[in-house]
CSV table of C-alpha atoms in Angstrom, one decimal:
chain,number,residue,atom,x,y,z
A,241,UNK,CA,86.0,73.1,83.7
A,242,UNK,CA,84.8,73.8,80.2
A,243,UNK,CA,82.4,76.9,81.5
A,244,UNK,CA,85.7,78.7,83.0
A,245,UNK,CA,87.9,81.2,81.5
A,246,UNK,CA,91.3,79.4,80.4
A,247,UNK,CA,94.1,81.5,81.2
A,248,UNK,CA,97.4,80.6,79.8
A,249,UNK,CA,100.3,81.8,82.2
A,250,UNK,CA,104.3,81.6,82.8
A,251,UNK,CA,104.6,81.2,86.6
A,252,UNK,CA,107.9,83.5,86.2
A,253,UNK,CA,106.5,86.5,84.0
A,254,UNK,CA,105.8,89.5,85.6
A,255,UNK,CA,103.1,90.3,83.4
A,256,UNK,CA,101.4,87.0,84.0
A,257,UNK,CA,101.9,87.3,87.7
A,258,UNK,CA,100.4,90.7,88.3
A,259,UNK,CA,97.0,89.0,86.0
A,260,UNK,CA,97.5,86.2,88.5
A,261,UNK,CA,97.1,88.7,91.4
A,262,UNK,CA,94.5,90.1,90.3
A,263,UNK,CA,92.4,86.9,89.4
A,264,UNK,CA,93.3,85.5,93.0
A,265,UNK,CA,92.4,88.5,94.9
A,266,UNK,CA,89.4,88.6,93.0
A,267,UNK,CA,88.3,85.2,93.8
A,268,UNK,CA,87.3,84.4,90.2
A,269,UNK,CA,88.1,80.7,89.2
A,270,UNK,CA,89.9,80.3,85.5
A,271,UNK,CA,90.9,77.1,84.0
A,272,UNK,CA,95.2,78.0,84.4
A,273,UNK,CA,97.5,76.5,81.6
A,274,UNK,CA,100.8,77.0,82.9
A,275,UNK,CA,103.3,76.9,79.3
A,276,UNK,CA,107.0,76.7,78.5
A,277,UNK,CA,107.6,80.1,76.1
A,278,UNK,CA,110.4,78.1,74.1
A,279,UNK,CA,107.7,75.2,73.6
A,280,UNK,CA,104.3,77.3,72.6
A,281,UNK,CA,101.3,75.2,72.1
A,282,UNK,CA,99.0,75.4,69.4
A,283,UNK,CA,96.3,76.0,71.1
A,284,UNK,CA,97.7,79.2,73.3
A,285,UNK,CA,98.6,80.5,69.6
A,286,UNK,CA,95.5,80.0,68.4
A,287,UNK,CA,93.7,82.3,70.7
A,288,UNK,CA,96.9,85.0,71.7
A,289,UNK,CA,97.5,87.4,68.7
A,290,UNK,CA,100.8,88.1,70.4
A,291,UNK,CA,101.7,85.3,71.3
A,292,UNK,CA,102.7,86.2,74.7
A,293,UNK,CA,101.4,85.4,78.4
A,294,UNK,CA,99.0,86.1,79.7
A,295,UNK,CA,95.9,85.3,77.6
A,296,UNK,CA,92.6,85.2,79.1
A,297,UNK,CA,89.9,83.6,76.7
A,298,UNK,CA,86.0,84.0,78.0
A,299,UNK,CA,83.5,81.6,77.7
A,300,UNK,CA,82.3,83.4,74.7
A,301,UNK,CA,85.4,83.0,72.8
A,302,UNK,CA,87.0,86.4,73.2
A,303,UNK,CA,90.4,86.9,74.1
A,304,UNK,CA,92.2,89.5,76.7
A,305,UNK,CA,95.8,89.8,75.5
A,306,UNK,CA,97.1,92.2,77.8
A,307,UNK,CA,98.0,91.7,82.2
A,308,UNK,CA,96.2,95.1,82.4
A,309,UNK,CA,92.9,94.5,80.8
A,310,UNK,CA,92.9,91.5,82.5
A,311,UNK,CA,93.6,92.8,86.0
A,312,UNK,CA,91.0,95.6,85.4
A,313,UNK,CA,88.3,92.9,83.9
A,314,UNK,CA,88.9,90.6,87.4
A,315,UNK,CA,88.3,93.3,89.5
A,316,UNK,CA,85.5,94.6,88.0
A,317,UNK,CA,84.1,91.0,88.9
A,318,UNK,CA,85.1,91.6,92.5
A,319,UNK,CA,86.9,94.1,94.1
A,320,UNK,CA,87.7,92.9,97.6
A,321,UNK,CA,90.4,94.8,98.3
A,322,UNK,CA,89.6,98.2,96.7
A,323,UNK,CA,92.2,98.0,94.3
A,324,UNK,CA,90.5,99.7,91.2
A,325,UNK,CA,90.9,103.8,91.3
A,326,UNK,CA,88.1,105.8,93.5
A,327,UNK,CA,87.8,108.4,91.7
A,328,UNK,CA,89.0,110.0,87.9
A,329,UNK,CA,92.1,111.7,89.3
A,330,UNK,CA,93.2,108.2,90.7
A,331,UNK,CA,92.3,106.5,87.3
A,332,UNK,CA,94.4,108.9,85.8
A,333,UNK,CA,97.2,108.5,87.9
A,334,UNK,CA,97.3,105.0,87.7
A,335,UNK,CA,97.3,104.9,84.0
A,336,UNK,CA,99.9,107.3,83.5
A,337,UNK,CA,102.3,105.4,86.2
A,338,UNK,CA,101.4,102.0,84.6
A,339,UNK,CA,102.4,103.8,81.4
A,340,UNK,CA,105.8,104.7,82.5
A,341,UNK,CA,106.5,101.3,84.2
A,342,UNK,CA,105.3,99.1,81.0
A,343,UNK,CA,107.2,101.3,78.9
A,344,UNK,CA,110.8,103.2,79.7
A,345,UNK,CA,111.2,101.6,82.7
A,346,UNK,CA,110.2,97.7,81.4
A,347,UNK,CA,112.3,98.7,78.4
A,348,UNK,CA,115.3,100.0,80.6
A,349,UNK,CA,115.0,96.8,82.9
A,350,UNK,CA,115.3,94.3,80.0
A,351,UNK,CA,118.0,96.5,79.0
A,352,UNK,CA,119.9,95.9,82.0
A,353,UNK,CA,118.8,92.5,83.2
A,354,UNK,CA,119.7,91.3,79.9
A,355,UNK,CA,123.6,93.5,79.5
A,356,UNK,CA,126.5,91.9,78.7
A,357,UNK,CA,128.6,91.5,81.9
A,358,UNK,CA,132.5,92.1,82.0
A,359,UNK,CA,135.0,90.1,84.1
A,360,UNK,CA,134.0,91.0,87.3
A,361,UNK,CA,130.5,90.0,86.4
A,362,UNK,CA,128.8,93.9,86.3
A,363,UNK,CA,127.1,95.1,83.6
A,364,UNK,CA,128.9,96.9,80.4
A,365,UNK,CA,128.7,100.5,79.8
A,366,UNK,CA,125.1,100.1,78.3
A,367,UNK,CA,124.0,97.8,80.9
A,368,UNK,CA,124.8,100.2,83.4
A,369,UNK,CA,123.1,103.0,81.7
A,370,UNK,CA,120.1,101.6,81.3
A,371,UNK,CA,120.3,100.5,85.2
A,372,UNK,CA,120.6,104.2,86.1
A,373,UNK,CA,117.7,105.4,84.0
A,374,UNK,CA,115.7,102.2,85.7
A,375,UNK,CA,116.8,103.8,88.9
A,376,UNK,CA,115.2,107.2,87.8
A,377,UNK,CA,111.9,105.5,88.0
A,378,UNK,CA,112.2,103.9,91.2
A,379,UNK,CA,113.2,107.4,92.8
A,380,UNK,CA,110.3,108.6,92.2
A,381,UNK,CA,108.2,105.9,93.4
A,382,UNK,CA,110.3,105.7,96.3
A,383,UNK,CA,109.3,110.2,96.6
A,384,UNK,CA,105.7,109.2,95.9
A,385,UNK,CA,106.0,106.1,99.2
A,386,UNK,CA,107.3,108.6,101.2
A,387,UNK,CA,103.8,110.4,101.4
A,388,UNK,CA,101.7,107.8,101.0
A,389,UNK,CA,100.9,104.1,101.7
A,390,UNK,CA,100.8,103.3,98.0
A,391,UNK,CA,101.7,104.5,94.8
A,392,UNK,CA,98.9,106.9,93.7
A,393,UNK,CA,96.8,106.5,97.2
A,394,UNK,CA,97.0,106.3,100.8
A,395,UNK,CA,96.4,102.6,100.1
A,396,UNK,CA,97.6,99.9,98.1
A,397,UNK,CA,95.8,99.8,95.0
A,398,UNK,CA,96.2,98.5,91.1
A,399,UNK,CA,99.0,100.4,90.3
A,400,UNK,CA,101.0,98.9,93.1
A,401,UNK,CA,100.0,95.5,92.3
A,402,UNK,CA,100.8,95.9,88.4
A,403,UNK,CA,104.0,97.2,89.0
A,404,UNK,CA,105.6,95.5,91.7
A,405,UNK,CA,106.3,92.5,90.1
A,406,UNK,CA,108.4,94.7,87.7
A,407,UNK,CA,110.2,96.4,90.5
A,408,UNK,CA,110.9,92.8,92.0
A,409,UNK,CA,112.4,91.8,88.6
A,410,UNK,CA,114.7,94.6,88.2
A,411,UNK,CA,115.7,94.6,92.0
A,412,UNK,CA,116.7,90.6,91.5
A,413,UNK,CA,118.7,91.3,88.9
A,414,UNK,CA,121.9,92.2,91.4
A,415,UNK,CA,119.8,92.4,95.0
A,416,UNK,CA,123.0,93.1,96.5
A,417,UNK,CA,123.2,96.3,94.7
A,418,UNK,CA,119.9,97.2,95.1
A,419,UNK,CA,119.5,96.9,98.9
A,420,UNK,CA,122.2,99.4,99.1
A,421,UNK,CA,120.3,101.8,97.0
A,422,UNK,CA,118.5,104.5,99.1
A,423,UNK,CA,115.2,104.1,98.9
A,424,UNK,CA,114.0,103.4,102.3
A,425,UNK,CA,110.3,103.5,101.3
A,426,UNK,CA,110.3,101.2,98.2
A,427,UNK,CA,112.2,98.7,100.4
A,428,UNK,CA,109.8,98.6,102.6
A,429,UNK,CA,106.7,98.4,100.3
A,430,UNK,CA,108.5,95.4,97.9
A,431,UNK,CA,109.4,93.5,101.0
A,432,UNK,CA,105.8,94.2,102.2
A,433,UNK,CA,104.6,92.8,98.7
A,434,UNK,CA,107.1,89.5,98.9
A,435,UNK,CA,105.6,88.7,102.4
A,436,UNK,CA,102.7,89.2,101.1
A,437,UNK,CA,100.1,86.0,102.0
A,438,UNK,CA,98.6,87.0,98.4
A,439,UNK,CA,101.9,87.2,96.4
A,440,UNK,CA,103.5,83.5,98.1
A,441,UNK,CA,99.7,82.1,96.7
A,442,UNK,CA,100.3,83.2,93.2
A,443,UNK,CA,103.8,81.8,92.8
A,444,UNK,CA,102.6,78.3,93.3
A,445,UNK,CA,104.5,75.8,91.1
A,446,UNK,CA,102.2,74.5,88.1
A,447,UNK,CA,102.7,71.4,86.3
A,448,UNK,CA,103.3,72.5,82.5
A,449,UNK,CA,99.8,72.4,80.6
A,450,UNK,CA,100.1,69.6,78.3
A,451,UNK,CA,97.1,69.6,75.5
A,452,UNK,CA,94.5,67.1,75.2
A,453,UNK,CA,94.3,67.5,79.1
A,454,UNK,CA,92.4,70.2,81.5
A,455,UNK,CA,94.1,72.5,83.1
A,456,UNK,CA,93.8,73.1,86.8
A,457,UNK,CA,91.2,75.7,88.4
A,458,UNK,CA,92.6,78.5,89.9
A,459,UNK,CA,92.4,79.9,92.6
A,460,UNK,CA,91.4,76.7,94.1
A,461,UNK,CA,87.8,76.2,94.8
């Protein structure tokens, strides 16, 4: 497997999961090393100058550090499923949406997913604000659905796959509170993406990487 890519990946991170998504619907081969964050190898910190899944390193040596460029490299390989934006304005509104869900609402989401909880078992004061300002996000994804089959098209396309498994995260967090949220359309699409043939392949259980030995090709060949 020496010729392949070797991507280094956390089976539970959303940011490794949406690279996964994209290099499975892609249909490009790597050489996965699946990792324990508390137990980092050498090798993986080597290579990742932030020390973080996902990695991607070529066959020439070069490293991608960040789920996005990674996504957008894969499907630039192959594009199946005409995920990448059509056209500029689509481009544009995928970066900007990205933007917003890497940034305020990833911070928000760790904000609440990670709140102190009272006696009761709900989040403190802060926990709950940033909830509500995670909420803000999903409203308008939820306004955006309500037109349109995806996110920033009529179809599904990169943003919805880089963001869903965001959305999933801060929807586990208390699902009973979150199903009673209303946002009919955002329901609907995350429960379409969960289903999804191409989500259940990516969350396949891997054996932790252990140096000294290959990793395993993925997708399967």
């Amino acid at each position: 497997m020496s010729d392949l890519p070797i991507f280094y990946s956390f089976r539970r991170c959303p940011y490794a999961m949406r690279a996964r998504l994209a290099l499975l619907a892609s249909e490009i081969s790597v050489e996965l090393r699946e990792i324990k964050l508390k137990e980092k190898p050498e090798a993986f910190l080597a290579v990742s100058k932030s020390a973080t899944v996902p990695c991607l390193v070529l066959p020439d040596g070069s490293a991608l550090d960040e789920s996005y460029d990674i996504m957008v490299w894969a499907l630039k390989q192959n594009d199946p499923f005409d995920w990448l934006p059509m056209d500029g304005a689509e481009g544009d509104a995928t970066d900007a949406l990205v933007e917003q869900a890497d940034g305020p609402f990833k911070t928000n989401l760790d904000g609440y997913k990670y709140a102190q909880l009272d006696a009761d078992k709900l989040p403190v004061a802060d926990g709950l604000a940033h909830r509500s300002y995670g909420l803000e996000f999903l409203v308008k994804l939820d306004a955006q659905l309500a037109a349109s089959a995806g996110l920033v098209a009529d179809r599904l396309t990169l943003a919805d796959v880089a963001i869903a498994p965001f959305v999933r995260q801060f929807a586990n967090v208390n699902r009973e509170w979150f199903d009673t949220q209303p946002l009919p359309h955002l329901h609907d699409w995350l429960a379409a993406f969960l289903s999804s043939d191409l989500f259940a392949a990516t969350m396949f259980k891997f054996d932790v990487w252990q140096p000294g030995e290959a990793g395993i090709v993925y997708p399967p060949r």
